[in-house]
Coordinates of C-alpha atoms in Angstrom, one line a residue:
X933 CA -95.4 13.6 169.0
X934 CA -95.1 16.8 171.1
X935 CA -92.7 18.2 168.3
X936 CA -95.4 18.1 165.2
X937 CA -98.6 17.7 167.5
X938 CA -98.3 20.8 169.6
X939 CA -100.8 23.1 169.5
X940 CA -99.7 25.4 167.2
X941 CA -99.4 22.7 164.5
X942 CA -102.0 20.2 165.5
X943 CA -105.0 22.2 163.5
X944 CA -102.7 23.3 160.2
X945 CA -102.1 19.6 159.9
X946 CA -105.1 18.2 160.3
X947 CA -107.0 20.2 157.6
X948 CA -104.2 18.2 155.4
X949 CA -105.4 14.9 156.1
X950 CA -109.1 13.8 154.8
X951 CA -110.9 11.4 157.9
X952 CA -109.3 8.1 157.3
X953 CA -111.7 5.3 156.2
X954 CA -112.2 2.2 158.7
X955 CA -110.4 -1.0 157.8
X956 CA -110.8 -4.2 159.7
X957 CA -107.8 -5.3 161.9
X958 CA -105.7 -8.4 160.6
X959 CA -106.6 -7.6 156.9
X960 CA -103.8 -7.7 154.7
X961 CA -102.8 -4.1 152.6
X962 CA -102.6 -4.6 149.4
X963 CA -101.5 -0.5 148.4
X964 CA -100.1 -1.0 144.9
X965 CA -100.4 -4.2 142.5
X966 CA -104.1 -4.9 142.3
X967 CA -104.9 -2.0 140.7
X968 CA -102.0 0.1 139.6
X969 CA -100.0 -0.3 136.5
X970 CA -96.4 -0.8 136.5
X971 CA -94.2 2.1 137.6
X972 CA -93.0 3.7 134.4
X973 CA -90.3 6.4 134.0
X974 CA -92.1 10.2 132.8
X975 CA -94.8 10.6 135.7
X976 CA -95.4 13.9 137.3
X977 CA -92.7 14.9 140.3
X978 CA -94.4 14.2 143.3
X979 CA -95.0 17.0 145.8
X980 CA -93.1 18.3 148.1
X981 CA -92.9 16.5 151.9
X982 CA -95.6 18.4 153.8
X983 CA -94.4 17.7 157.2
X984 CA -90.8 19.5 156.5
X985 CA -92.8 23.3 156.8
X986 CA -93.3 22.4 160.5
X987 CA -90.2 21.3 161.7
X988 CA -87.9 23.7 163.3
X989 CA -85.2 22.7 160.7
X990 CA -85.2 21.0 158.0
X991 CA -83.2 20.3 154.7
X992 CA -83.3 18.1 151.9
X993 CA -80.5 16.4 149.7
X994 CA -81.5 14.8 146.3
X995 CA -79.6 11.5 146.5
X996 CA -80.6 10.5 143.1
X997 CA -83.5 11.3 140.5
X998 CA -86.6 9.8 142.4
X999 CA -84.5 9.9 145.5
X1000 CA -84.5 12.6 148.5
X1001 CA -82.9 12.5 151.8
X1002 CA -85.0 14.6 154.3
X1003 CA -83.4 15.5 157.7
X1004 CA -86.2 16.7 160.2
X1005 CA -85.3 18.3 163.7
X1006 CA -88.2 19.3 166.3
X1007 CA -87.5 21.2 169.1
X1008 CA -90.4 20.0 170.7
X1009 CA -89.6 17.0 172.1
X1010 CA -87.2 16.6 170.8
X1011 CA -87.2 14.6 167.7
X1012 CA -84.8 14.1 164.6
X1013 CA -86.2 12.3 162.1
X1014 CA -84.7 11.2 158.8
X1015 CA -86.6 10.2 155.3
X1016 CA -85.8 8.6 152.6
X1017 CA -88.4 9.6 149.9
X1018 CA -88.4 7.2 147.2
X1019 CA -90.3 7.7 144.1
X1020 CA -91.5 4.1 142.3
X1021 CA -92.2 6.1 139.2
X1022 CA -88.5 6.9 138.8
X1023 CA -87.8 3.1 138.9
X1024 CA -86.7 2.9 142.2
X1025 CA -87.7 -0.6 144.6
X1026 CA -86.7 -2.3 147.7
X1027 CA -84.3 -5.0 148.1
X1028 CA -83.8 -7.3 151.4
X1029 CA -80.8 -8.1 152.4
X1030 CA -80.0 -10.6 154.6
X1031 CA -76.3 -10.7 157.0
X1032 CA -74.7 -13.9 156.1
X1033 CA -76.8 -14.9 153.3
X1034 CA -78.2 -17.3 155.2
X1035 CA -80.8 -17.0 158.6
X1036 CA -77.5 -17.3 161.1
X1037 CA -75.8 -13.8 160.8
X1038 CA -75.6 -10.2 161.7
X1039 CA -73.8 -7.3 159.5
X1040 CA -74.2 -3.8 160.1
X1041 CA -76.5 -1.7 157.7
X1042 CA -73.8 -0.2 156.2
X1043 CA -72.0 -3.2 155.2
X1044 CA -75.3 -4.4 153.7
X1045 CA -76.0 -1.7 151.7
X1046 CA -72.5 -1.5 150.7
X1047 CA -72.9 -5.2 149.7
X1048 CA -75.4 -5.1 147.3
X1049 CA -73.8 -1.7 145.6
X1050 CA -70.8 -3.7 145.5
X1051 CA -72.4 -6.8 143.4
X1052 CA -72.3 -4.2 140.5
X1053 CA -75.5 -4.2 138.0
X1054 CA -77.7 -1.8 140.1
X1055 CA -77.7 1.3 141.7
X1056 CA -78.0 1.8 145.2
X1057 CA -79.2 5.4 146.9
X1058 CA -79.2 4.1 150.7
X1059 CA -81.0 1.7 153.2
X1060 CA -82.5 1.0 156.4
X1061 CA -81.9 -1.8 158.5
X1062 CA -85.1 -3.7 158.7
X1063 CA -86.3 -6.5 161.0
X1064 CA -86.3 -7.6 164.7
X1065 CA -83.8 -10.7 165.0
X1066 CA -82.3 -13.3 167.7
X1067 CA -79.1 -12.9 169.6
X1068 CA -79.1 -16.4 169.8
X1069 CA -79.0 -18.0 167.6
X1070 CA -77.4 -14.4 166.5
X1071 CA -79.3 -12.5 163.7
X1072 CA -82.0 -15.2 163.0
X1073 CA -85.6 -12.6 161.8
X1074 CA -88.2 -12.9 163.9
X1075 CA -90.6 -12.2 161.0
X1076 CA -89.9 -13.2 157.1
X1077 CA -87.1 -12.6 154.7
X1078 CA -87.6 -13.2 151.0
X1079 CA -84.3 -11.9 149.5
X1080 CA -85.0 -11.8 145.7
X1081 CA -87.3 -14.8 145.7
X1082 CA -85.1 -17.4 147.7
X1083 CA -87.4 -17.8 151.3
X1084 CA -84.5 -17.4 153.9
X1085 CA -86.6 -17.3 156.8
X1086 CA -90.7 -17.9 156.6
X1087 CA -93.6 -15.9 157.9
X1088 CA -94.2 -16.4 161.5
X1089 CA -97.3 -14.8 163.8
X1090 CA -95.9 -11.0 162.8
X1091 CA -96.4 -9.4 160.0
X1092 CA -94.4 -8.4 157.0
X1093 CA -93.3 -5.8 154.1
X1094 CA -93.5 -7.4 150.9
X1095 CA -93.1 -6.5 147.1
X1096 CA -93.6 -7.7 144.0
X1097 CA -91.7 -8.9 140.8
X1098 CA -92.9 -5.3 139.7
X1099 CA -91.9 -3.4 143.2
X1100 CA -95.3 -2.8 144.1
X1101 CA -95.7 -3.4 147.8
X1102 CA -97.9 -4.8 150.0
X1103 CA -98.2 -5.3 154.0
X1104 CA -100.3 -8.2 155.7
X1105 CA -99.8 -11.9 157.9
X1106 CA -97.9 -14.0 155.2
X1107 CA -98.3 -17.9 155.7
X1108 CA -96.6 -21.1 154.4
X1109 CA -99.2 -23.6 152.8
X1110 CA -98.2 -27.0 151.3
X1111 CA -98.3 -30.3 152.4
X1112 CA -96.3 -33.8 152.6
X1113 CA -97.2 -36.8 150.8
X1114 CA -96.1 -39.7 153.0
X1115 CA -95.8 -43.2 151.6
X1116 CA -99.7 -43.6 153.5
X1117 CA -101.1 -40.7 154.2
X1118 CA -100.6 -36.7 153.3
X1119 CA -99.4 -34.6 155.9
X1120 CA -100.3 -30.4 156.2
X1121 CA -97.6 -28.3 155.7
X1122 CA -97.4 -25.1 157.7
X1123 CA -93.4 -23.9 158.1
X1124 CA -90.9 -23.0 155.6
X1125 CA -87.7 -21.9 157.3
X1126 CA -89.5 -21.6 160.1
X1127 CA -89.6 -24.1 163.5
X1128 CA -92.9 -25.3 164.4
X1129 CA -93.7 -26.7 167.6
X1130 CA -97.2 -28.2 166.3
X1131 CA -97.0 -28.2 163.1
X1132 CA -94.8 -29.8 160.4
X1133 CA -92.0 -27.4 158.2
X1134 CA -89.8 -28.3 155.9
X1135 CA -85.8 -26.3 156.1
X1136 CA -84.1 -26.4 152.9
X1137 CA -80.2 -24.5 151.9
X1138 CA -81.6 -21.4 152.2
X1139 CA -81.9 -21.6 155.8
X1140 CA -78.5 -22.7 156.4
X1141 CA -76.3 -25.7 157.2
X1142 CA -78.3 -26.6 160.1
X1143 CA -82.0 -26.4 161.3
X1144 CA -82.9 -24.5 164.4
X1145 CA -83.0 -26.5 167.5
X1146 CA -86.4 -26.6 169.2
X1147 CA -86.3 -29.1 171.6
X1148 CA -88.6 -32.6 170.6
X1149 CA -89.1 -32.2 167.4
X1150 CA -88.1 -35.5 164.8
X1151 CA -86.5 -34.3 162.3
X1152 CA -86.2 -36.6 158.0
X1153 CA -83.6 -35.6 155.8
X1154 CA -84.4 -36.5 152.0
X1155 CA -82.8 -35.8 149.0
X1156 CA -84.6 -35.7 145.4
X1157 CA -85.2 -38.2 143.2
X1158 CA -85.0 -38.1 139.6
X1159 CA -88.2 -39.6 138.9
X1160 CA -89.8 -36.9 141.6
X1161 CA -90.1 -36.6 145.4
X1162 CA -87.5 -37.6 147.4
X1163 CA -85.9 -40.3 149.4
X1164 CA -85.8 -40.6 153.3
X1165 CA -82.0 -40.4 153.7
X1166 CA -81.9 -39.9 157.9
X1167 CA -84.5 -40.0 160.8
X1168 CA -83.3 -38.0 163.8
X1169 CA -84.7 -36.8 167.6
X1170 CA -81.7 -34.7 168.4
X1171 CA -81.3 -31.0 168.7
X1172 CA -81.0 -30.2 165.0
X1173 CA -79.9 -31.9 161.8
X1174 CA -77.7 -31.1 159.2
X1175 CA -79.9 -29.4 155.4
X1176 CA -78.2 -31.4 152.8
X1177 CA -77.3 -29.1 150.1
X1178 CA -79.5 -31.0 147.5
X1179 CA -82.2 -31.8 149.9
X1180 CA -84.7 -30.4 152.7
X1181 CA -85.4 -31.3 156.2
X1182 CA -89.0 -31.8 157.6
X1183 CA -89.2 -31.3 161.2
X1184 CA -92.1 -31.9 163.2
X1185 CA -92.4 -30.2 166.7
X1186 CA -93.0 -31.6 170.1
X1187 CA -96.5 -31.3 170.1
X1188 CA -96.9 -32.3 166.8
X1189 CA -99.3 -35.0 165.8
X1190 CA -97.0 -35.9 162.8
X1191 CA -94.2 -36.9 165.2
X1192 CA -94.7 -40.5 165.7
X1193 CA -95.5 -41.0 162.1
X1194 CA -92.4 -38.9 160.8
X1195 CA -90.2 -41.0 163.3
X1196 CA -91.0 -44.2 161.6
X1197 CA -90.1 -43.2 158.2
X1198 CA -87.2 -45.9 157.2
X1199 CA -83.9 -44.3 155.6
X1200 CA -82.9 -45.3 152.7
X1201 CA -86.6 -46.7 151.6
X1202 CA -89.4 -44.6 152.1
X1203 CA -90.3 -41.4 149.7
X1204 CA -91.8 -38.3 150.6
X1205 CA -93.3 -35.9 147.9
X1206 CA -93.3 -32.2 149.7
X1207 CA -95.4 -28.5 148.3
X1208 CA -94.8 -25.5 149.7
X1209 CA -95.7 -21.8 149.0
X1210 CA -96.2 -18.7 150.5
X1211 CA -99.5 -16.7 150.3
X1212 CA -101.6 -14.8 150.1
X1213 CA -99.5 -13.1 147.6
X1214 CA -95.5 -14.4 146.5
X1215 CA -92.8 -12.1 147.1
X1216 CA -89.6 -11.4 145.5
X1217 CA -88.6 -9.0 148.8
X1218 CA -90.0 -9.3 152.2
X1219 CA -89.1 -7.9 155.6
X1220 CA -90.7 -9.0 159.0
X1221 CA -91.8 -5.8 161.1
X1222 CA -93.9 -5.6 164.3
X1223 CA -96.5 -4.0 164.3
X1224 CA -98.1 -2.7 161.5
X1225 CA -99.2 0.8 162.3
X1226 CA -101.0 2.3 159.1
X1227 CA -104.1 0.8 156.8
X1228 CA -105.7 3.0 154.8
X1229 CA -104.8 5.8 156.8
X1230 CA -106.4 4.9 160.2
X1231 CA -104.1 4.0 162.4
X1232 CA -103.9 0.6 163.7
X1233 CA -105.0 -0.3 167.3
X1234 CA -102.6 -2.1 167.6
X1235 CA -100.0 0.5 168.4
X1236 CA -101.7 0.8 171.6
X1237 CA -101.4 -2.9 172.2
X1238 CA -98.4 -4.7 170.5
X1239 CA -95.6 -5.2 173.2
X1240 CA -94.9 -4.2 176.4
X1241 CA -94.9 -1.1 177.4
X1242 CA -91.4 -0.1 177.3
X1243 CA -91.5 -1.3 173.6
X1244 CA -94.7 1.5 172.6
X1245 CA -93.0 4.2 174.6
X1246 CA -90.3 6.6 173.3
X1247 CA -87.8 5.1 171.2
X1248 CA -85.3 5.1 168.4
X1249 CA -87.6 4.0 165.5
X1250 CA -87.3 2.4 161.9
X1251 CA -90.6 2.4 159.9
X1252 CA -92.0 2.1 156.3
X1253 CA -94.6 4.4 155.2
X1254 CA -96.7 3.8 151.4
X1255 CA -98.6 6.6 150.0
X1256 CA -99.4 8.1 146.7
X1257 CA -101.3 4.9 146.0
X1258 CA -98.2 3.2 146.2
X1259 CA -96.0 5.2 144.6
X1260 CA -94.3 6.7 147.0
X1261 CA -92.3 4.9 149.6
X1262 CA -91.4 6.5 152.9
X1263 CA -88.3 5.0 154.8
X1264 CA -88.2 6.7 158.1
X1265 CA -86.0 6.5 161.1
X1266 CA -86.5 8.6 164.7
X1267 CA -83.1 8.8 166.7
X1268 CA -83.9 8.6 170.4
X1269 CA -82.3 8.2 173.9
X1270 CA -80.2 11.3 173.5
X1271 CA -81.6 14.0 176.2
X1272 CA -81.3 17.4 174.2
X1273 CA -81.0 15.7 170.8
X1274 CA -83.7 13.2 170.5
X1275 CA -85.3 11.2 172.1
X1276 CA -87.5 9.0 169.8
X1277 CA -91.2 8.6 169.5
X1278 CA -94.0 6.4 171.2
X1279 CA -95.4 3.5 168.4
X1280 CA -98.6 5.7 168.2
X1281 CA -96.4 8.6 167.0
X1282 CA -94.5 6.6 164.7
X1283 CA -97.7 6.1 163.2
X1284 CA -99.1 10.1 163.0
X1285 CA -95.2 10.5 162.1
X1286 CA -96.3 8.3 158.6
X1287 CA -99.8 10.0 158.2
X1288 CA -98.2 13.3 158.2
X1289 CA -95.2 12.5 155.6
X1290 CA -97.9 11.4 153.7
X1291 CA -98.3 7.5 153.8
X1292 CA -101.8 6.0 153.8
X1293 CA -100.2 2.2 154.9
X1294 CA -97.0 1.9 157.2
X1295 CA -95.3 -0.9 159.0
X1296 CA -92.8 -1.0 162.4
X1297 CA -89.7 -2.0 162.0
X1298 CA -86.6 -2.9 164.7
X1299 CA -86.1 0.0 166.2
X1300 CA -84.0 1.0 169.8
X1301 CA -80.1 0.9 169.1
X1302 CA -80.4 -1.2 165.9
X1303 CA -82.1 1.9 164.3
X1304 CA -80.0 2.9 161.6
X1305 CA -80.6 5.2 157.8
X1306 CA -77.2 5.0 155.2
X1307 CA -77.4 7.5 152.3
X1308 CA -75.4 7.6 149.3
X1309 CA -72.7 10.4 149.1
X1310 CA -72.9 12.8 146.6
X1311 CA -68.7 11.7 146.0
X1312 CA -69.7 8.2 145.5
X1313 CA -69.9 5.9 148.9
X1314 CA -72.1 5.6 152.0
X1315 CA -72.3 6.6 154.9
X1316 CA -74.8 6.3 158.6
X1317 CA -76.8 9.3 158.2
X1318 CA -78.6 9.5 161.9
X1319 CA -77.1 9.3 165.3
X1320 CA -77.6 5.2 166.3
X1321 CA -77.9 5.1 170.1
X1322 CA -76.5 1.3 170.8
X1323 CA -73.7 1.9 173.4
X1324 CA -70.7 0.4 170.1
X1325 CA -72.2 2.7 167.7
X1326 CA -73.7 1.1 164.4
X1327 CA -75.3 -2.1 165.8
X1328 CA -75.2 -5.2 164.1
X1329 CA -78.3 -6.1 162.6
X1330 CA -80.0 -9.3 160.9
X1331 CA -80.7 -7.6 157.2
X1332 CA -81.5 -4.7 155.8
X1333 CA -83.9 -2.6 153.3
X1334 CA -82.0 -1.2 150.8
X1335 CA -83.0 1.4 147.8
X1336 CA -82.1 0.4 144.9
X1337 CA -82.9 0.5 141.1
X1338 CA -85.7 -1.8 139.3
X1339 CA -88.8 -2.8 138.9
X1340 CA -89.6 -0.4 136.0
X1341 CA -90.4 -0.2 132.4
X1342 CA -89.3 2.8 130.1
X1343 CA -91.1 4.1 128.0

């Protein structure tokens, strides 16, 4: 980034950053559970952001004890960047929140973060909105979304932000695993919430009313049995089919080999007896992103590689950065398209943006006009704290990553 790269910061800001060690692409990041303890209240205040002595202004608002807003301006660029510091030691998490409650639905990330305040029983300091979603069906992630251990939407092929009972976060490919006793043979299981075109998933409440509708797939409605599994209640080719409430909907894609032998499944007499987790690790908060640009604090090639190339240039950015062995949280957005104001950052300076706030691990989230930060007033409220750039202002988005308390012992 020409504003914090130029020349006359490049070598200050280097000598602050030890030679990243080499981790292999596609490994997950685990940057917090497996070795550190639960965040407790008491630790040392971290230091101050390093990055904010080389911008050409900067200030800083403590939103809350654990909590600082940083506003960043470069001239050089130019670039205004906004972070949301969290501290994990001072009991502050993450939270996804979905639009709609359901995969179907778009909300601004205002509203969301208003939401969740509004639910009473936990504090709220602010939020950014979080993953890339469909217009059509509108607001659908492309990625997951675990919103407080109910699977809304499952892993697909991008990555993801997820945290643990305890806060503690980790990035890395999520799958589904499980499998489906039929009344013959076992099937393998490989979508939750998620369409499969050659594979079989299973769509429970979560999801919604309705399945997604990719053509060809069969689709078998069942509903639970008291003495276990559950009982074929529909067999159907059509465009989607209806989640009972109680039940869960396994769909098998066009190219499926499970197709033929979910289609002959008889309603009202055959059983099914369905697994299903997620893995490697289970979340009780998870966000899609693409892609992911920090591990271990090398960036990731794949900032040179993920997209076209309109999608790595300059843009309005969201990101999540980890550091302080994963007690520190970074939310970060970049305003861009706005000629003498901003006008964003490239996915490889996203990245150098993370390293230099500090963050050893760091994922991409949606970014052009969807990018959006909301801060908690001082006066109680919220309000957008960057400049958006979508044409109606705040855009609508699919869900949200919002700040707020837990995941903390006292001591």
């Amino acid at each position: 980034m020409g504003a914090y790269l130029g020349a006359m910061h490049a070598s200050r800001l280097a000598l602050a950053h030890p030679a990243p060690r080499a981790v292999a692409a596609g490994t997950a990041i685990l940057v917090a559970a497996a070795c550190a303890p639960r965040a407790t209240t008491g630790s040392a205040p971290l230091p101050p952001l390093r990055l904010a002595a080389t911008a050409d202004s900067a200030t800083s608002t403590t939103v809350a004890p654990g909590v600082v807003h940083h506003r960043l301006w470069f001239a050089r660029g130019p670039q205004a960047v906004h972070v949301l510091d969290v501290d994990r030691a001072a009991c502050w998490t993450l939270a996804a929140r979905k639009a709609g409650g359901a995969a179907v639905g778009r909300a601004g990330t205002l509203a969301l973060v208003r939401g969740l305040a509004d639910s009473g029983g936990v504090a709220v300091a602010g939020g950014v909105n979080a993953d890339f979603f469909l217009f059509a069906p509108p607001g659908v992630p492309q990625g997951a979304h675990v919103q407080d251990g109910r699977v809304i939407a499952g892993p697909s092929a991008r990555p993801a932000l997820a945290l643990d009972s305890a806060g503690a976060p980790w990035m890395g490919m999520l799958r589904t695993t499980g499998s489906v006793a039929l009344p013959d043979t076992t099937l393998a299981l490989d979508g939750w919430n998620r369409g499969s075109a050659a594979g079989v998933g299973v769509f429970d409440a979560a999801w919604g009313a309705r399945t997604d509708s990719l053509p060809g797939r069969v689709f078998v409605a069942a509903r639970p049995l008291a003495s276990g599994g559950a009982v074929v209640t529909a067999v159907d080719s059509g465009a989607h089919a209806a989640i009972p409430a109680d039940g869960i909907v396994l769909a098998a894609g066009a190219r499926s080999p499970a197709r033929a032998r979910l289609a002959a499944l008889q309603a009202g007499r055959d059983t099914v007896r369905v697994t299903h987790s997620l893995g490697p690790v289970s979340p009780r908060q998870a966000v899609g992103g693409l892609p992911v640009l920090l591990r271990g604090g090398a960036i990731d090639p794949q900032v040179d590689s993920a997209g076209n190339a309109g999608f790595r240039g300059p843009n309005p950015r969201t990101a999540v950065g980890v550091g302080a062995n994963g007690r520190r949280l970074f939310l970060v957005t970049v305003d861009g398209r706005q000629a003498g104001y901003s006008l964003g950052t490239t996915l490889r300076e996203t990245a150098e943006l993370l390293r230099l706030l500090g963050a050893t691990d760091g994922i991409n989230l949606d970014g052009g006009g969807s990018t959006t930060v909301v801060v908690r007033e001082a006066a109680g409220g919220f309000r957008i704290a960057n400049q958006p750039s979508d044409s109606a202002g705040e855009r609508l988005v699919a869900n949200a990553l919002v700040v707020t308390r837990g995941g903390c012992t006292s001591r």
